[in-house]
mmCIF file of C-alpha atoms and ligand atoms in Angstrom:
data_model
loop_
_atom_site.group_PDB
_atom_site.id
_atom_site.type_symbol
_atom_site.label_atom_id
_atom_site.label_comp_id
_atom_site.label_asym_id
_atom_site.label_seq_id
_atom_site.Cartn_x
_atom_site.Cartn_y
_atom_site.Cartn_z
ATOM 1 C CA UNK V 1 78.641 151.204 -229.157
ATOM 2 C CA UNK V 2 77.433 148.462 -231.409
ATOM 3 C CA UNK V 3 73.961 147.190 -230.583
ATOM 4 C CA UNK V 4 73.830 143.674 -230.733
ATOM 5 C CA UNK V 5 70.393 141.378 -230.735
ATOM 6 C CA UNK V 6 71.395 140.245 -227.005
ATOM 7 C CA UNK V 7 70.431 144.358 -226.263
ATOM 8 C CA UNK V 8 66.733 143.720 -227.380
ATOM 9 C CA UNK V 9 63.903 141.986 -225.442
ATOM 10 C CA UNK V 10 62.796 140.504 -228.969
ATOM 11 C CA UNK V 11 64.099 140.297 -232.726
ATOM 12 C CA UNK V 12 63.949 143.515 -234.467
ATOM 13 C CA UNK V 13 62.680 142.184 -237.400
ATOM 14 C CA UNK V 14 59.089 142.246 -235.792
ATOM 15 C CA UNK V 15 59.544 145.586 -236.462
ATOM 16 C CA UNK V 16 56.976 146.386 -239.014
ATOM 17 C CA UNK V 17 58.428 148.576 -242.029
ATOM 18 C CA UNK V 18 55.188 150.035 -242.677
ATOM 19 C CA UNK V 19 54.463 151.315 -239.151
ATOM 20 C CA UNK V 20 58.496 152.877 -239.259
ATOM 21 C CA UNK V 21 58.036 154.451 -242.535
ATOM 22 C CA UNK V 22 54.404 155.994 -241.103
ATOM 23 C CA UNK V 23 55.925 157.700 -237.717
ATOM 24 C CA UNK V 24 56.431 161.647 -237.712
ATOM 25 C CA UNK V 25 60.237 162.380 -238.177
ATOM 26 C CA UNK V 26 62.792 162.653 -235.513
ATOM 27 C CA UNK V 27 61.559 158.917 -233.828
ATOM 28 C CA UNK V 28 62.230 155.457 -234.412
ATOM 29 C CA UNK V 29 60.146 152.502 -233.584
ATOM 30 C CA UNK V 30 62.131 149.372 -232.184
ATOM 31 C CA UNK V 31 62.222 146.191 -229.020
ATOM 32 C CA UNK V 32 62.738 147.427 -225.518
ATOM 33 C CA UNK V 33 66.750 147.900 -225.028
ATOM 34 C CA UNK V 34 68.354 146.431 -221.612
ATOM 35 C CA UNK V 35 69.975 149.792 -221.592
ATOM 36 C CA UNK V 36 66.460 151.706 -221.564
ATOM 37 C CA UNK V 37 66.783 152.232 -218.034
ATOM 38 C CA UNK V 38 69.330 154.755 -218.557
ATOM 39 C CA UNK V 39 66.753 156.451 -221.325
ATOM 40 C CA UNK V 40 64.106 157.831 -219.425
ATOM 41 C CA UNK V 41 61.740 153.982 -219.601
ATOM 42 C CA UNK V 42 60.245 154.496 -216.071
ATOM 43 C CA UNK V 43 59.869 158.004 -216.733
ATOM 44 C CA UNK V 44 57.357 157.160 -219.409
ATOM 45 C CA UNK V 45 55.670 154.463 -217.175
ATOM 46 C CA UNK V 46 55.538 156.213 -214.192
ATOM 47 C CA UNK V 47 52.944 158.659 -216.550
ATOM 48 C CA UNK V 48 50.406 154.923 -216.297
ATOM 49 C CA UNK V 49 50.927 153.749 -213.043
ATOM 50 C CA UNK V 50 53.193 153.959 -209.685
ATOM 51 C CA UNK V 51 56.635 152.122 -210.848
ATOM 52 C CA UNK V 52 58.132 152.250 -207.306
ATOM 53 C CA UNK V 53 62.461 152.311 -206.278
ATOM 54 C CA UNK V 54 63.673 150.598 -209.824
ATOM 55 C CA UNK V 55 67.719 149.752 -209.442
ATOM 56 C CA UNK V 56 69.608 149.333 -212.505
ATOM 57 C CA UNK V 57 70.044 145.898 -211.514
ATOM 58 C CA UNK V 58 66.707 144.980 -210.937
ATOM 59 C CA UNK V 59 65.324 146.466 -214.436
ATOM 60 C CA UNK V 60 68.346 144.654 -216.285
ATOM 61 C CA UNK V 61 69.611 141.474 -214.609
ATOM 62 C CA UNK V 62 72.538 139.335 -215.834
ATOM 63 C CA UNK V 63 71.225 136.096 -217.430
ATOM 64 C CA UNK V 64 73.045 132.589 -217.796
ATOM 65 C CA UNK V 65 71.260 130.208 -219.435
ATOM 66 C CA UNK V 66 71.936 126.892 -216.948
ATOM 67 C CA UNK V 67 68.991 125.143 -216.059
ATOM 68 C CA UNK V 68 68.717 123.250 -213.541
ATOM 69 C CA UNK V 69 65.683 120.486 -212.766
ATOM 70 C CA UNK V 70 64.565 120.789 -209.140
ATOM 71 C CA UNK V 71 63.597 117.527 -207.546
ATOM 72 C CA UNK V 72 59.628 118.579 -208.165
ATOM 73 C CA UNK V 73 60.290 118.345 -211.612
ATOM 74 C CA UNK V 74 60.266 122.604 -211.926
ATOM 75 C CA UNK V 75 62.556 123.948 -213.840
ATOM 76 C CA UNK V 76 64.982 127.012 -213.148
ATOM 77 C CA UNK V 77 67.366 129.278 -214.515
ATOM 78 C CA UNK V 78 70.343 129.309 -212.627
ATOM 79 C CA UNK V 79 73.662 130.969 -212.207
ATOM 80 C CA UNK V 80 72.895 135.075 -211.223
ATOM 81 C CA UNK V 81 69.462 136.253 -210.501
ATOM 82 C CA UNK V 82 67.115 136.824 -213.458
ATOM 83 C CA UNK V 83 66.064 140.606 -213.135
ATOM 84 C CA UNK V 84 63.180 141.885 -214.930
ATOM 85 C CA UNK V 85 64.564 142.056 -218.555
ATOM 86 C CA UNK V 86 66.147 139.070 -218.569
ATOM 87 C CA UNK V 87 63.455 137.350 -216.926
ATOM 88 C CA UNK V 88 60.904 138.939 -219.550
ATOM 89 C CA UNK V 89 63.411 137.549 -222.611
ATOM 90 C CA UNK V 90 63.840 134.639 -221.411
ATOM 91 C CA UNK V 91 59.840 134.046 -221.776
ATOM 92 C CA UNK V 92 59.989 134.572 -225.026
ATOM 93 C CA UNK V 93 56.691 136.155 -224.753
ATOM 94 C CA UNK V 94 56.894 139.771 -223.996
ATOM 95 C CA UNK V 95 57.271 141.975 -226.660
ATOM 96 C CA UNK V 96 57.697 145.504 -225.149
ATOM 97 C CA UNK V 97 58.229 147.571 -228.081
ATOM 98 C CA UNK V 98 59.093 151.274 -227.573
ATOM 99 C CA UNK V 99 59.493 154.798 -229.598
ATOM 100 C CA UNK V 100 62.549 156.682 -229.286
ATOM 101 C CA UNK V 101 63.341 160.632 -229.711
ATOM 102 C CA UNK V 102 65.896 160.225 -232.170
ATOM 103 C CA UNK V 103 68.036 163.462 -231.183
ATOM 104 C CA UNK V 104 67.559 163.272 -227.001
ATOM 105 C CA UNK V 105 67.453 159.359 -227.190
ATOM 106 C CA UNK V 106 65.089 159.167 -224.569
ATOM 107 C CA UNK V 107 62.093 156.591 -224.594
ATOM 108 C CA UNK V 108 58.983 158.532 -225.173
ATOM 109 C CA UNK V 109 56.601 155.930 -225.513
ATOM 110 C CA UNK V 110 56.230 152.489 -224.879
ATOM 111 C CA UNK V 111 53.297 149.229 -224.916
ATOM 112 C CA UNK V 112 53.386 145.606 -224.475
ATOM 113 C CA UNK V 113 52.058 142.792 -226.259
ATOM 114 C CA UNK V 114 52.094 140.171 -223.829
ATOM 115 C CA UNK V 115 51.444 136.148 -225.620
ATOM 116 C CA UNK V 116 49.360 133.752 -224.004
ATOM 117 C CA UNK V 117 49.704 130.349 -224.919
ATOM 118 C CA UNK V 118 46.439 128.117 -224.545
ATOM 119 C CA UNK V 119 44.658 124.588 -224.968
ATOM 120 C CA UNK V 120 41.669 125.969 -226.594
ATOM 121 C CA UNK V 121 41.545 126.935 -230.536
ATOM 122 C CA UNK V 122 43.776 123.718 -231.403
ATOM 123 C CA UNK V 123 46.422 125.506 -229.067
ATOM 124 C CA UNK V 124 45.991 128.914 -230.361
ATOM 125 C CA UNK V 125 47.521 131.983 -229.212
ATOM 126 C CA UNK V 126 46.457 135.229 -227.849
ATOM 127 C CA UNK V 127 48.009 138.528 -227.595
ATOM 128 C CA UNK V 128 47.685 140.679 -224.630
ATOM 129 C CA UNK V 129 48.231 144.444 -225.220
ATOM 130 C CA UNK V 130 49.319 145.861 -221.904
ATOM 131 C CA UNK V 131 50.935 149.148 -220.328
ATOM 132 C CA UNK V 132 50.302 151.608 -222.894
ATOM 133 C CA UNK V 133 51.532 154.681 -222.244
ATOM 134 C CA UNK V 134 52.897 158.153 -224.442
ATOM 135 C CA UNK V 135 54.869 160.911 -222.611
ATOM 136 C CA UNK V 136 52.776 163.443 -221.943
ATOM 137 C CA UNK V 137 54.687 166.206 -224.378
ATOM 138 C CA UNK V 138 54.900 163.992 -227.007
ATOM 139 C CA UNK V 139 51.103 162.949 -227.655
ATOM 140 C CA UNK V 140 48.712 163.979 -230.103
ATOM 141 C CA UNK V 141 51.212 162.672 -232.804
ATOM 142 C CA UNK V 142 49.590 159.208 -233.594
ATOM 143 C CA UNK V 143 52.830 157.876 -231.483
ATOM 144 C CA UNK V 144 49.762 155.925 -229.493
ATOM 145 C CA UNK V 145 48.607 154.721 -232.570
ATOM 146 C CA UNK V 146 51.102 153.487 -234.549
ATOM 147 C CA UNK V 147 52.403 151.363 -230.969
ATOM 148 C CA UNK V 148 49.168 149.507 -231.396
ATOM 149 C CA UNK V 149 49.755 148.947 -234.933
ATOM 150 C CA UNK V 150 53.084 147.755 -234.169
ATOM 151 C CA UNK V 151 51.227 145.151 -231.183
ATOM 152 C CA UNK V 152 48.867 143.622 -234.085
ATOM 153 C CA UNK V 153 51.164 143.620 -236.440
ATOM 154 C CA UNK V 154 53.288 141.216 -233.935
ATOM 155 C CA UNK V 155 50.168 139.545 -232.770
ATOM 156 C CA UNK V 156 49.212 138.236 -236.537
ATOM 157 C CA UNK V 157 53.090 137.599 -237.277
ATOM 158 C CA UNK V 158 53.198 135.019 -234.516
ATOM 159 C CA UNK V 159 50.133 133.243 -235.165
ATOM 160 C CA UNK V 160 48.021 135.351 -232.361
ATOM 161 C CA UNK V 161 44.320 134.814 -233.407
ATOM 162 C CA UNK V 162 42.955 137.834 -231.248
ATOM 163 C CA UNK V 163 44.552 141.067 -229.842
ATOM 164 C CA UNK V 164 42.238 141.680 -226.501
ATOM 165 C CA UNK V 165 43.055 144.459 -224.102
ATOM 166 C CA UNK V 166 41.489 146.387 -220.894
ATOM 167 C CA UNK V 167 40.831 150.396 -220.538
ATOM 168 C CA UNK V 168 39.388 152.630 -218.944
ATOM 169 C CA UNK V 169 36.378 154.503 -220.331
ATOM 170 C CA UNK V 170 38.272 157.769 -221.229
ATOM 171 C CA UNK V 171 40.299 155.695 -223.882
ATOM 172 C CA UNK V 172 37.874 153.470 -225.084
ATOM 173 C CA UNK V 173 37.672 156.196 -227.883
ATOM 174 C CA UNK V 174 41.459 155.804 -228.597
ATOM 175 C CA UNK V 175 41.173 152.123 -229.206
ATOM 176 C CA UNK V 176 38.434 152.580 -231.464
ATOM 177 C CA UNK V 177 40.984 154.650 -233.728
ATOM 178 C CA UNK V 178 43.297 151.510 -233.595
ATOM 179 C CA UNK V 179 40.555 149.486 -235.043
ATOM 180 C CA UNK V 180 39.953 147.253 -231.673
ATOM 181 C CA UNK V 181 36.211 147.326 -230.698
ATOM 182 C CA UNK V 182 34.110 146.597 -227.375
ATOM 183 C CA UNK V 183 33.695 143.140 -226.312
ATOM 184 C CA UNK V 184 32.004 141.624 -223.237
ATOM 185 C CA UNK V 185 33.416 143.070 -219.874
ATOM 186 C CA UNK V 186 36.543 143.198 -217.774
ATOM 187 C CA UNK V 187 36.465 141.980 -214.371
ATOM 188 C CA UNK V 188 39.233 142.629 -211.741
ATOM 189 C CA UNK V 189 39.800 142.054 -207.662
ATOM 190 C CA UNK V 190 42.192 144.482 -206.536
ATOM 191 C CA UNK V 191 43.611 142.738 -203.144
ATOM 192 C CA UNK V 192 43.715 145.583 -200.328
ATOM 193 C CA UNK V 193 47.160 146.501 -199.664
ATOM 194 C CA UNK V 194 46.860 145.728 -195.794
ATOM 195 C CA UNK V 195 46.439 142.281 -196.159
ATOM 196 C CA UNK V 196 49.496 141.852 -198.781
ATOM 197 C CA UNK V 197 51.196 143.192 -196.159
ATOM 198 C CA UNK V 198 50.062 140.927 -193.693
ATOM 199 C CA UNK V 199 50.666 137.472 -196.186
ATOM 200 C CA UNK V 200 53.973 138.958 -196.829
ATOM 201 C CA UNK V 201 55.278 138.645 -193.594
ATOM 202 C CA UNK V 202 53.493 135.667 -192.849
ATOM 203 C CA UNK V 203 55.726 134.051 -195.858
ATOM 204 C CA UNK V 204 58.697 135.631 -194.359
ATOM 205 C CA UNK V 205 58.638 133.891 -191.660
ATOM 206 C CA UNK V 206 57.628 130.768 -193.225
ATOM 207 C CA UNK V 207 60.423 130.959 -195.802
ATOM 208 C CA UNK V 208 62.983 132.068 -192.885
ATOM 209 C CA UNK V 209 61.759 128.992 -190.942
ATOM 210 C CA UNK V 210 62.341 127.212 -194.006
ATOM 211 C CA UNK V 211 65.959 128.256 -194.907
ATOM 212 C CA UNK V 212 67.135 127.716 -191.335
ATOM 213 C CA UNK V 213 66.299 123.773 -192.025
ATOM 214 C CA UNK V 214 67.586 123.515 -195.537
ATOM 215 C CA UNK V 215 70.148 125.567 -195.517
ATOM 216 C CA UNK V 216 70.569 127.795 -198.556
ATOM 217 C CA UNK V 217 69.341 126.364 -201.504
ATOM 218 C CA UNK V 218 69.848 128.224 -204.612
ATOM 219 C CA UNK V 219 67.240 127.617 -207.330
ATOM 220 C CA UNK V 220 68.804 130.722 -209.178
ATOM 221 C CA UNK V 221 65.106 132.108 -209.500
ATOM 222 C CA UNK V 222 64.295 135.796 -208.595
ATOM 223 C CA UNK V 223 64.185 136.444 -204.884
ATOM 224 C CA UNK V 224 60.174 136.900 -204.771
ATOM 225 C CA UNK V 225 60.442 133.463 -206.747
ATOM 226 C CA UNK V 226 62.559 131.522 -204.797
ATOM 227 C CA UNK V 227 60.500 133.258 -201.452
ATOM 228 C CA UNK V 228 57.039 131.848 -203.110
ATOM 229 C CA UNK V 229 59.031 128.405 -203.898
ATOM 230 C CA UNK V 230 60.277 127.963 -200.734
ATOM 231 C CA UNK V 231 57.000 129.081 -198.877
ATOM 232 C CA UNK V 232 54.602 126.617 -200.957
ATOM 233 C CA UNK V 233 57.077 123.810 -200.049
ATOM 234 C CA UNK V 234 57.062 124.998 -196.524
ATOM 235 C CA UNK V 235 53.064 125.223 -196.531
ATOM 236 C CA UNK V 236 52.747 121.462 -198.591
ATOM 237 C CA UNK V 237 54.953 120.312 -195.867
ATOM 238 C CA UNK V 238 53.025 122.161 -192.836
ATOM 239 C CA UNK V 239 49.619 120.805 -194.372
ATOM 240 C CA UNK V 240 51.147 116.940 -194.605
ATOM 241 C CA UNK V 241 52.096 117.311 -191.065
ATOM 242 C CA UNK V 242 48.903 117.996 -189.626
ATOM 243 C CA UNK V 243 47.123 115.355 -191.973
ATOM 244 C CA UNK V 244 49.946 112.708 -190.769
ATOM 245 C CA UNK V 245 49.387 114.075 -186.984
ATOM 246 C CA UNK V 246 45.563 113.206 -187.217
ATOM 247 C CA UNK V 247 46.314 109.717 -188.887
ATOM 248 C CA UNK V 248 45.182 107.188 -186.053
ATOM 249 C CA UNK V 249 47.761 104.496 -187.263
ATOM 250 C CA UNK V 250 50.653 106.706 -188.175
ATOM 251 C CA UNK V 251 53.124 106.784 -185.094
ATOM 252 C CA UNK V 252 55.856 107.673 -186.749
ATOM 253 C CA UNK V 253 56.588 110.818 -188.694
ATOM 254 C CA UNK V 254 58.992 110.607 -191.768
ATOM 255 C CA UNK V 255 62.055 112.656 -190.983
ATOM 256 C CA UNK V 256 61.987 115.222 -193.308
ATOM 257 C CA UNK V 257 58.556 116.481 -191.620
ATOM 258 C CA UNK V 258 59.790 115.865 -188.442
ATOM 259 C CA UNK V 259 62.545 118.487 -189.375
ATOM 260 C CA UNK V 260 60.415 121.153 -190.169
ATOM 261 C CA UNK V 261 58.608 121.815 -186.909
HETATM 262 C C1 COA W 301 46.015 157.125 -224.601
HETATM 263 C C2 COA W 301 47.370 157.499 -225.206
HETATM 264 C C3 COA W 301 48.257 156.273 -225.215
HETATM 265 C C4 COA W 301 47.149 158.035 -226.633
HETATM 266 O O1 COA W 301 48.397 158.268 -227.220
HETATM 267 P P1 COA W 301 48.613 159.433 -228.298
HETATM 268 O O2 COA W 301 49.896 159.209 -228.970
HETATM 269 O O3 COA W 301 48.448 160.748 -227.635
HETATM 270 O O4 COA W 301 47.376 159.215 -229.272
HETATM 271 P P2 COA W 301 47.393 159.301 -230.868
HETATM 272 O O5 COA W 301 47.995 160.597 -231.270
HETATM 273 O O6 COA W 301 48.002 158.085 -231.421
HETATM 274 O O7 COA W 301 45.829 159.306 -231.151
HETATM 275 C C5 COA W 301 45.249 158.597 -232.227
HETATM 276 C C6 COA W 301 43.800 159.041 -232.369
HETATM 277 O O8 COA W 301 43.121 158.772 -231.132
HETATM 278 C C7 COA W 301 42.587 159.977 -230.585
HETATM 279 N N1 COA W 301 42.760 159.900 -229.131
HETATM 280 C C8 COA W 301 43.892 159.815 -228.427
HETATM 281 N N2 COA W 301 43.629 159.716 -227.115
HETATM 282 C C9 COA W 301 42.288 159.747 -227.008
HETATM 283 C C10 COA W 301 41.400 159.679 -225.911
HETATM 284 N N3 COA W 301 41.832 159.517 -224.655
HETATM 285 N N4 COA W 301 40.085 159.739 -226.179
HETATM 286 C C11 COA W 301 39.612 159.878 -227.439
HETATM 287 N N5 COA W 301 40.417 159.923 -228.513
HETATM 288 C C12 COA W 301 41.735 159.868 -228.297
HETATM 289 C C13 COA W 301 43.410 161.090 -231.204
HETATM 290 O O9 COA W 301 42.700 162.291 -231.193
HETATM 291 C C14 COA W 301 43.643 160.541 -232.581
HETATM 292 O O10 COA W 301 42.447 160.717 -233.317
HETATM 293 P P3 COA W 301 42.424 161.259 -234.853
HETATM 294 O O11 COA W 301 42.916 160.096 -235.668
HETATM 295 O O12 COA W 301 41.008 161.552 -235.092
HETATM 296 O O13 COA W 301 43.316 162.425 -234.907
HETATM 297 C C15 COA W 301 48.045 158.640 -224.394
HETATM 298 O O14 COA W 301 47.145 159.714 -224.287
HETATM 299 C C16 COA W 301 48.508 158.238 -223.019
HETATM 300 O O15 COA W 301 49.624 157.798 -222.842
HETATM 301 N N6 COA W 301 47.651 158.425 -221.993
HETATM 302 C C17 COA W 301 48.012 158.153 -220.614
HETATM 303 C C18 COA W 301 48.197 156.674 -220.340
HETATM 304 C C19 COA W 301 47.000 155.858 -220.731
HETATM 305 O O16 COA W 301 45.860 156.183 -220.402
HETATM 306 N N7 COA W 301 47.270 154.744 -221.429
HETATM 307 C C20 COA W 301 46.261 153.811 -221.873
HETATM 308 C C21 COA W 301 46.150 152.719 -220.894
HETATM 309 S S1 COA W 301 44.831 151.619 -221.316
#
């Protein structure tokens, strides 16, 4: 099967030659595949974190590059669903980059360098290393290492002017080997799971209330997308309501509101 660019989440030739020519033999350095699924991916992530029920279909997706301008001005991808990968390329801004076993083919390590674009430093850039993670047989052969190589070597290549990153104690020793150092503190709110729950179905029902009256509108986003779309138009709408209800002068409602109750 011939591998074509469409395959990887970003241009190969980010691929430093260096870092390949440094890795023990028998692995290969290269972009996150759409066909990684099938190659063991979650495997390796599920070693860093829950991953959850994956499908096939939800790690790949089936882009088509319409966009369409919604009448807020926000702008969609349309045609199928973008799933995860082809959400992630069309970004342009995740570089997942991942090492291979050369005879199994399995993915046996993977990290992400994640850009974000900002206002500050004349519109500078900064790269994000996230989701690090070595299967657990295959580390203790600088694997770890040479993916963060790989991430700065990206980072400077597209104008990044800072690699930053968050870790737990136990590796801050490992990063130090990459040649990142401490800096400041990380702060985090980790929302209880409870109360997702709850907001969750609270947006169902506000998005369900919300189809019935405009029938179904396809903004070709991803279904958590279009739910969040559909819910903050639904909660603008609820909030205009109530200020137009407690309007003294204003006896009559425009009929789009009126709809919606
Ligand atoms: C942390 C991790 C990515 C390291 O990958 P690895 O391929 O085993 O590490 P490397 O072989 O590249 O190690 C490079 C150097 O760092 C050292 N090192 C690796 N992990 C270390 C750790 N946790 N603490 C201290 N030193 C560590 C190695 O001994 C080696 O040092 P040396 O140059 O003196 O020999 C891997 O252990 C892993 O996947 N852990 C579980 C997931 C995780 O914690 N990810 C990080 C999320 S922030």
């Amino acid at each position: 099967m011939t591998v074509t660019d469409d395959d990887f989440l970003f241009h190969p030739t980010l691929i430093s030659q260096a870092v390949r020519d440094s890795l023990v033999p028998g692995v290969q350095i290269r972009p996150l595949r759409r066909s990684d699924y099938s190659r063991g991916v979650l495997e390796v992530y599920s070693q860093l974190s829950t991953t959850g029920n994956i499908t096939q279909q939800k790690f790949e997706g089936n882009c088509h590059g319409l966009i369409y301008v919604y009448k807020l001005g926000i702008c969609a991808y349309g045609g199928t669903v973008l799933e995860r990968f082809d959400f992630l390329k069309s970004t342009k801004t995740y570089f997942t980059t991942v090492i291979e076993d050369t005879r199994s083919e399995l993915v046996v390590a993977c990290a992400t360098l994640l850009v974000e674009y900002k206002f500050l430093h004349e519109c500078g850039k900064i790269g994000h290393i996230e989701d690090v993670v070595v299967h657990d047989s295959q580390r203790g052969k600088r694997l770890g290492q040479k993916l963060i190589e790989q991430l700065q070597y990206i980072g400077r290549a597209i104008g990044c002017y800072k690699v930053i990153l968050n870790c737990t104690v136990e590796n801050v020793a490992f990063y130090e080997k990459c040649g990142l150092g401490k800096k400041d503190v990380q702060m985090a709110k980790y929302f209880e799971p409870r109360m997702i729950q709850v907001e969750s179905d609270h947006n169902q029902k506000n998005y369900e209330k919300y189809q019935q009256r405009q029938g179904t509108l396809d903004l070709g986003l991803s279904p958590n997308a279009t739910k969040s779309f559909h819910t903050m138009l639904y909660e603008a709408e609820q909030s205009l309501h109530s200020t137009l209800k407690q309007a003294p002068n204003m006896t009559t409602e425009p009929e789009e509101i009126k709809e919606s109750t």
